[in-house]
Short mmCIF file of C-alpha atoms and ligand atoms in Angstrom, two decimals:
data_model
loop_
_atom_site.label_atom_id
_atom_site.label_comp_id
_atom_site.label_asym_id
_atom_site.label_seq_id
_atom_site.Cartn_x
_atom_site.Cartn_y
_atom_site.Cartn_z
CA UNK H 1 66.53 78.86 103.61
CA UNK H 2 64.76 76.76 101.00
CA UNK H 3 67.48 77.06 98.34
CA UNK H 4 65.66 75.12 95.62
CA UNK H 5 62.63 77.40 95.76
CA UNK H 6 64.79 80.41 94.88
CA UNK H 7 67.21 78.68 92.49
CA UNK H 8 65.75 76.73 89.58
CA UNK H 9 67.93 77.62 86.58
CA UNK H 10 71.01 75.59 85.53
CA UNK H 11 73.37 76.64 82.70
CA UNK H 12 76.03 73.91 82.69
CA UNK H 13 75.30 70.18 82.90
CA UNK H 14 77.59 67.20 82.39
CA UNK H 15 75.54 64.41 80.80
CA UNK H 16 78.11 61.67 81.43
CA UNK H 17 79.52 61.91 77.92
CA UNK H 18 79.03 65.51 76.75
CA UNK H 19 78.68 69.02 78.14
CA UNK H 20 75.17 70.45 77.86
CA UNK H 21 75.11 74.28 77.86
CA UNK H 22 72.00 76.44 77.98
CA UNK H 23 72.63 78.85 75.08
CA UNK H 24 72.75 82.27 76.78
CA UNK H 25 72.92 84.07 73.43
CA UNK H 26 69.28 83.15 72.81
CA UNK H 27 67.70 83.85 76.20
CA UNK H 28 65.12 84.86 77.24
CA UNK H 29 62.99 84.07 74.19
CA UNK H 30 64.49 80.72 73.25
CA UNK H 31 65.69 78.06 75.66
CA UNK H 32 67.98 75.97 73.51
CA UNK H 33 70.99 73.89 74.45
CA UNK H 34 74.38 73.41 72.84
CA UNK H 35 75.84 69.93 73.31
CA UNK H 36 79.67 70.03 73.35
CA UNK H 37 81.44 66.77 72.58
CA UNK H 38 85.03 68.10 72.35
CA UNK H 39 87.27 70.55 74.17
CA UNK H 40 87.39 72.65 70.97
CA UNK H 41 83.59 72.94 71.06
CA UNK H 42 83.74 74.00 74.72
CA UNK H 43 86.43 76.62 73.98
CA UNK H 44 84.30 78.01 71.15
CA UNK H 45 81.21 78.07 73.41
CA UNK H 46 83.15 80.04 76.03
CA UNK H 47 84.51 82.48 73.45
CA UNK H 48 81.11 83.00 71.80
CA UNK H 49 79.27 83.51 75.15
CA UNK H 50 77.07 80.42 74.88
CA UNK H 51 78.29 80.01 78.46
CA UNK H 52 79.47 83.07 80.38
CA UNK H 53 80.12 84.39 83.87
CA UNK H 54 83.47 83.84 85.57
CA UNK H 55 82.70 80.70 87.64
CA UNK H 56 80.63 79.09 84.86
CA UNK H 57 83.42 79.39 82.30
CA UNK H 58 85.86 77.82 84.78
CA UNK H 59 83.48 74.90 85.31
CA UNK H 60 82.85 74.53 81.57
CA UNK H 61 86.61 74.52 80.89
CA UNK H 62 87.13 71.78 83.51
CA UNK H 63 84.56 69.61 81.70
CA UNK H 64 86.21 70.60 78.42
CA UNK H 65 89.40 68.97 79.64
CA UNK H 66 87.46 65.82 80.56
CA UNK H 67 86.28 65.74 76.93
CA UNK H 68 89.83 66.30 75.61
CA UNK H 69 90.98 63.37 77.76
CA UNK H 70 88.70 61.03 75.80
CA UNK H 71 90.88 61.60 72.71
CA UNK H 72 94.22 60.87 74.41
CA UNK H 73 96.01 57.64 75.37
CA UNK H 74 98.51 57.76 78.25
CA UNK H 75 99.86 55.37 80.88
CA UNK H 76 100.00 57.94 83.68
CA UNK H 77 98.58 61.29 84.67
CA UNK H 78 101.91 63.03 84.10
CA UNK H 79 102.12 61.64 80.56
CA UNK H 80 98.49 62.65 79.94
CA UNK H 81 99.26 66.18 81.17
CA UNK H 82 101.92 66.52 78.45
CA UNK H 83 99.56 65.22 75.79
CA UNK H 84 96.75 67.50 76.95
CA UNK H 85 98.91 70.64 77.12
CA UNK H 86 97.63 72.11 73.86
CA UNK H 87 93.98 71.45 74.82
CA UNK H 88 94.62 73.23 78.13
CA UNK H 89 96.22 76.19 76.32
CA UNK H 90 93.35 76.38 73.85
CA UNK H 91 90.69 76.39 76.60
CA UNK H 92 92.70 78.92 78.60
CA UNK H 93 92.84 81.34 75.67
CA UNK H 94 89.05 81.35 75.15
CA UNK H 95 88.59 84.54 77.25
CA UNK H 96 91.25 86.63 79.03
CA UNK H 97 89.78 88.55 81.98
CA UNK H 98 88.02 86.07 84.30
CA UNK H 99 90.73 84.32 86.31
CA UNK H 100 88.42 81.38 87.12
CA UNK H 101 89.23 79.90 83.72
CA UNK H 102 92.99 79.62 84.40
CA UNK H 103 92.29 78.65 88.03
CA UNK H 104 90.09 75.70 87.07
CA UNK H 105 92.53 74.45 84.44
CA UNK H 106 95.47 74.74 86.89
CA UNK H 107 93.49 72.69 89.38
CA UNK H 108 92.63 70.06 86.76
CA UNK H 109 96.28 69.85 85.65
CA UNK H 110 97.50 69.43 89.24
CA UNK H 111 95.04 66.54 89.74
CA UNK H 112 96.26 64.99 86.49
CA UNK H 113 99.94 65.21 87.44
CA UNK H 114 99.24 63.43 90.74
CA UNK H 115 97.15 60.67 89.11
CA UNK H 116 98.18 57.16 88.06
CA UNK H 117 96.57 54.95 85.43
CA UNK H 118 93.13 56.12 86.60
CA UNK H 119 93.85 59.67 85.43
CA UNK H 120 90.68 59.92 83.31
CA UNK H 121 88.49 59.10 86.31
CA UNK H 122 90.49 61.55 88.44
CA UNK H 123 89.80 64.34 85.97
CA UNK H 124 86.05 63.68 86.17
CA UNK H 125 86.18 63.69 89.96
CA UNK H 126 88.00 67.04 89.94
CA UNK H 127 85.58 68.67 87.48
CA UNK H 128 82.64 67.49 89.63
CA UNK H 129 84.34 68.85 92.73
CA UNK H 130 84.95 72.27 91.13
CA UNK H 131 81.26 72.44 90.24
CA UNK H 132 79.98 71.25 93.63
CA UNK H 133 82.33 73.56 95.55
CA UNK H 134 81.14 76.55 93.52
CA UNK H 135 77.50 75.88 94.42
CA UNK H 136 78.38 75.45 98.10
CA UNK H 137 80.51 78.64 98.06
CA UNK H 138 77.64 80.61 96.54
CA UNK H 139 75.17 79.45 99.16
CA UNK H 140 77.60 80.32 101.95
CA UNK H 141 78.36 83.75 100.43
CA UNK H 142 74.63 84.34 100.16
CA UNK H 143 74.32 84.07 103.92
CA UNK H 144 77.44 86.16 104.64
CA UNK H 145 76.45 88.92 102.23
CA UNK H 146 72.80 89.06 103.23
CA UNK H 147 73.83 89.53 106.86
CA UNK H 148 75.35 92.90 105.90
CA UNK H 149 72.05 94.24 104.55
CA UNK H 150 69.55 95.97 106.82
CA UNK H 151 65.94 94.66 106.63
CA UNK H 152 63.77 96.50 104.11
CA UNK H 153 66.66 97.59 101.84
CA UNK H 154 66.75 98.17 98.09
CA UNK H 155 69.61 96.87 95.95
CA UNK H 156 70.95 97.49 92.46
CA UNK H 157 72.88 94.80 90.60
CA UNK H 158 74.75 94.74 87.31
CA UNK H 159 75.36 92.13 84.61
CA UNK H 160 74.26 88.57 85.42
CA UNK H 161 75.85 86.92 88.42
CA UNK H 162 73.24 84.27 89.04
CA UNK H 163 72.76 80.57 88.43
CA UNK H 164 73.43 81.24 84.75
CA UNK H 165 76.91 82.54 85.59
CA UNK H 166 77.86 79.87 88.15
CA UNK H 167 77.16 76.27 89.19
CA UNK H 168 73.97 77.62 90.77
CA UNK H 169 72.53 80.21 93.18
CA UNK H 170 74.98 82.88 92.01
CA UNK H 171 77.40 85.30 93.64
CA UNK H 172 75.87 88.80 93.86
CA UNK H 173 72.53 87.32 92.83
CA UNK H 174 73.00 84.66 95.53
CA UNK H 175 73.26 87.41 98.16
CA UNK H 176 70.15 89.01 96.68
CA UNK H 177 68.31 85.64 96.72
CA UNK H 178 69.27 85.08 100.36
CA UNK H 179 68.43 88.70 101.20
CA UNK H 180 64.97 88.36 99.65
CA UNK H 181 64.34 85.07 101.49
CA UNK H 182 65.31 86.71 104.79
CA UNK H 183 63.24 89.86 104.21
CA UNK H 184 66.33 92.05 104.13
CA UNK H 185 66.03 92.90 100.42
CA UNK H 186 62.70 94.43 99.53
CA UNK H 187 63.47 96.09 96.19
CA UNK H 188 65.70 94.64 93.44
CA UNK H 189 66.84 96.78 90.50
CA UNK H 190 68.94 95.40 87.64
CA UNK H 191 70.82 97.47 85.08
CA UNK H 192 70.35 96.30 81.50
CA UNK H 193 74.15 95.97 81.00
CA UNK H 194 74.79 97.20 77.51
CA UNK H 195 75.84 96.16 75.01
CA UNK H 196 75.26 92.41 75.48
CA UNK H 197 72.31 92.95 77.87
CA UNK H 198 73.21 90.39 80.51
CA UNK H 199 70.96 92.32 82.92
CA UNK H 200 67.98 92.79 80.60
CA UNK H 201 68.09 89.38 78.90
CA UNK H 202 69.39 87.16 81.70
CA UNK H 203 69.15 88.59 85.24
CA UNK H 204 65.53 89.69 85.26
CA UNK H 205 64.54 86.49 83.40
CA UNK H 206 66.39 84.36 85.93
CA UNK H 207 64.76 86.17 88.85
CA UNK H 208 61.36 85.78 87.19
CA UNK H 209 61.86 81.98 87.05
CA UNK H 210 62.39 82.01 90.81
CA UNK H 211 59.50 84.34 91.63
CA UNK H 212 61.71 87.23 92.75
CA UNK H 213 60.27 90.55 91.54
CA UNK H 214 62.89 92.81 89.95
CA UNK H 215 62.78 96.12 88.14
CA UNK H 216 64.90 96.72 85.06
CA UNK H 217 66.56 100.11 84.56
CA UNK H 218 68.61 101.55 81.73
CA UNK H 219 72.27 101.63 82.77
CA UNK H 220 72.11 105.39 82.35
CA UNK H 221 69.36 105.60 85.03
CA UNK H 222 71.57 104.27 87.84
CA UNK H 223 72.73 107.55 89.39
CA UNK H 224 69.21 108.96 89.23
CA UNK H 225 67.87 105.81 90.94
CA UNK H 226 70.45 106.26 93.69
CA UNK H 227 69.40 109.88 94.17
CA UNK H 228 65.78 108.81 94.74
CA UNK H 229 66.75 106.86 97.88
CA UNK H 230 65.29 103.55 96.69
CA UNK H 231 68.57 101.58 96.95
CA UNK H 232 70.97 101.21 99.86
CA UNK H 233 73.44 98.72 98.33
CA UNK H 234 74.98 98.11 94.93
CA UNK H 235 75.86 94.40 94.76
CA UNK H 236 78.00 92.99 91.93
CA UNK H 237 80.14 89.98 91.10
CA UNK H 238 83.74 89.89 89.85
CA UNK H 239 85.85 88.37 87.12
CA UNK H 240 89.16 88.91 88.91
CA UNK H 241 90.11 90.46 92.25
CA UNK H 242 93.77 91.41 92.65
CA UNK H 243 96.01 91.32 95.73
CA UNK H 244 95.14 94.90 96.71
CA UNK H 245 91.37 94.38 96.41
CA UNK H 246 90.85 95.98 92.98
CA UNK H 247 87.97 94.33 91.12
CA UNK H 248 87.58 93.64 87.40
CA UNK H 249 83.93 93.16 86.49
CA UNK H 250 81.49 93.86 83.67
CA UNK H 251 81.90 97.24 81.99
CA UNK H 252 79.88 99.84 83.88
CA UNK H 253 80.70 98.50 87.35
CA UNK H 254 83.30 101.22 87.95
CA UNK H 255 80.89 104.07 87.26
CA UNK H 256 78.30 102.44 89.57
CA UNK H 257 80.90 102.39 92.37
CA UNK H 258 81.70 106.07 91.84
CA UNK H 259 78.01 106.99 91.82
CA UNK H 260 77.35 104.85 94.92
CA UNK H 261 80.12 106.59 96.85
CA UNK H 262 78.78 110.01 95.79
CA UNK H 263 75.32 109.11 97.13
CA UNK H 264 76.61 107.54 100.36
CA UNK H 265 75.45 104.03 99.33
CA UNK H 266 77.33 100.82 100.12
CA UNK H 267 79.11 98.81 97.43
CA UNK H 268 79.46 95.03 97.80
CA UNK H 269 81.45 92.63 95.60
CA UNK H 270 80.62 88.93 95.91
CA UNK H 271 83.05 86.36 94.50
CA UNK H 272 84.41 82.92 95.41
CA UNK H 273 88.10 82.28 96.19
CA UNK H 274 88.49 81.02 92.60
CA UNK H 275 88.09 84.66 91.45
CA UNK H 276 90.85 85.96 93.74
CA UNK H 277 94.18 86.47 91.99
CA UNK H 278 96.79 87.12 94.67
CA UNK H 279 99.55 86.84 92.01
CA UNK H 280 98.48 90.06 90.32
CA UNK H 281 99.31 93.14 92.41
CA UNK H 282 96.71 95.63 91.17
CA UNK H 283 93.89 95.99 88.69
CA UNK H 284 96.17 97.93 86.31
CA UNK H 285 97.81 94.61 85.35
CA UNK H 286 94.55 92.88 84.34
CA UNK H 287 93.97 92.23 80.65
CA UNK H 288 90.64 93.79 79.72
CA UNK H 289 88.81 91.86 77.01
CA UNK H 290 87.71 93.87 74.00
CA UNK H 291 84.96 92.36 71.88
CA UNK H 292 83.67 93.08 68.42
CA UNK H 293 82.44 96.60 67.71
CA UNK H 294 79.39 94.92 66.13
CA UNK H 295 77.97 94.40 69.66
CA UNK H 296 77.63 98.21 69.85
CA UNK H 297 76.80 99.00 66.27
CA UNK H 298 73.65 96.93 66.01
CA UNK H 299 71.30 94.58 67.80
CA UNK H 300 70.14 91.09 66.87
CA UNK H 301 72.07 91.28 63.61
CA UNK H 302 70.38 94.57 62.59
CA UNK H 303 72.66 97.59 62.28
CA UNK H 304 71.36 100.54 64.33
CA UNK H 305 74.27 102.94 63.83
CA UNK H 306 75.22 104.77 60.62
CA UNK H 307 77.66 102.95 58.34
CA UNK H 308 81.17 104.32 58.70
CA UNK H 309 80.93 104.87 62.49
CA UNK H 310 83.65 103.22 64.59
CA UNK H 311 83.11 101.85 68.10
CA UNK H 312 85.32 100.75 71.02
CA UNK H 313 83.97 97.84 73.06
CA UNK H 314 85.93 97.02 76.24
CA UNK H 315 83.70 94.57 78.14
CA UNK H 316 85.21 94.83 81.63
CA UNK H 317 86.49 97.65 83.82
CA UNK H 318 88.41 97.87 87.09
CA UNK H 319 86.85 99.27 90.27
CA UNK H 320 89.57 100.49 92.65
CA UNK H 321 89.53 98.86 96.09
CA UNK H 322 88.99 102.28 97.71
CA UNK H 323 85.44 102.43 96.32
CA UNK H 324 84.45 99.03 97.75
CA UNK H 325 82.85 98.56 101.19
CA UNK H 326 82.90 94.76 101.31
CA UNK H 327 84.28 91.84 99.33
CA UNK H 328 82.27 88.75 100.28
CA UNK H 329 83.95 85.37 99.70
CA UNK H 330 83.17 81.90 101.03
CA UNK H 331 86.17 82.28 103.36
CA UNK H 332 84.74 85.42 104.93
CA UNK H 333 84.19 89.13 104.32
CA UNK H 334 86.96 91.65 103.60
CA UNK H 335 85.65 95.05 104.67
CA UNK H 336 87.22 98.15 103.10
CA UNK H 337 89.67 95.95 101.16
CA UNK H 338 93.36 96.72 100.81
CA UNK H 339 96.49 94.60 100.32
CA UNK H 340 96.87 93.81 104.03
CA UNK H 341 93.25 92.80 104.59
CA UNK H 342 93.25 90.70 101.42
CA UNK H 343 96.44 88.90 102.55
CA UNK H 344 94.91 88.18 105.95
CA UNK H 345 92.13 86.12 104.30
CA UNK H 346 94.16 84.81 101.35
CA UNK H 347 97.70 84.19 102.67
CA UNK H 348 98.58 81.45 100.12
O1 MRU J 401 81.04 88.83 79.80
P1 MRU J 401 80.39 88.03 80.90
O2 MRU J 401 78.91 87.98 80.78
O3 MRU J 401 81.03 86.67 81.06
O4 MRU J 401 80.73 88.85 82.21
C1 MRU J 401 80.26 88.37 83.44
C2 MRU J 401 80.49 89.30 84.57
O5 MRU J 401 81.11 90.34 84.44
C3 MRU J 401 79.98 88.87 85.91
O6 MRU J 401 79.61 89.98 86.68
C4 MRU J 401 81.10 88.12 86.64
O7 MRU J 401 81.61 87.10 85.82
C5 MRU J 401 80.64 87.53 87.91
S1 MRU J 401 79.54 86.18 87.59
C6 MRU J 401 79.23 85.35 89.00
#
């Protein structure tokens, strides 16, 4: 397929001396960039959702460590690793649920430990590799996932899993891009994804840039949409997939999986190997990020809820493996995931 035609947006860009992030808090009305010149600035950008999406925050953190390295003197990679330990910890703490953050930093640290006096250059090479591998994984997953979809299908997606959330092309949105290009996906619906509106502000905007028609629905309209027969697959990304195939993803994913099963629809999760956490047994052990109640109590800085009302704002949930028909990774597809099938594809 002509990838570039369907994939024009980029959220994370290394300029050679700073990290340029498309500010996702301001989309779709303003396209402004935040230039990060320190690892502290990158950690703050991850925490504040300037950059978001599991793979994208891993990539940003890798470049954050490259920036931290500019402030440190060391004669070897091992010595640099000691001196960069607090920067690594700070980046790692920026958000808790997406495992890609810890994965990328572990990979960067391993490269550092094995490096000699050229450790700074080695860190840059590793960050570039993490980014390039993510794009390649997404394109491969696009093909694998699209192959599961019958021609003429309708799909519903949640949150934003596209180029904005990754190095490019996207995970679930990559499958949808490939499916559209191949004529398998004929109707695309996106849930608005309250409260931060990743679907309404980001996904439908991103698809518009690439000329892919999509229809926005209120999150609350999902079960009704399923009942109308217009969608055959729900396709989502993941922030962490545990050893038994449970999937942590944006809040609301779990109820979509329940509704999909009720209506006899298929449920696909698309995520690279960097999102797989074989060291955590089940989804019950995943830390679920809770964000400020203000995200629920108002919009755009304007309070919409009566003063004195409290709100609870968990921003991820866990979909049990039993509700999932396919987990698509760049290593292959795990159908009806369970611990044994996950181990077969991810033995290490
Ligand atoms: O809070 P966010 O916007 O970072 O959450 C993002 C998601 O939940 C995505 O679905 C997930 O990271 C997969 S992105 C390829």
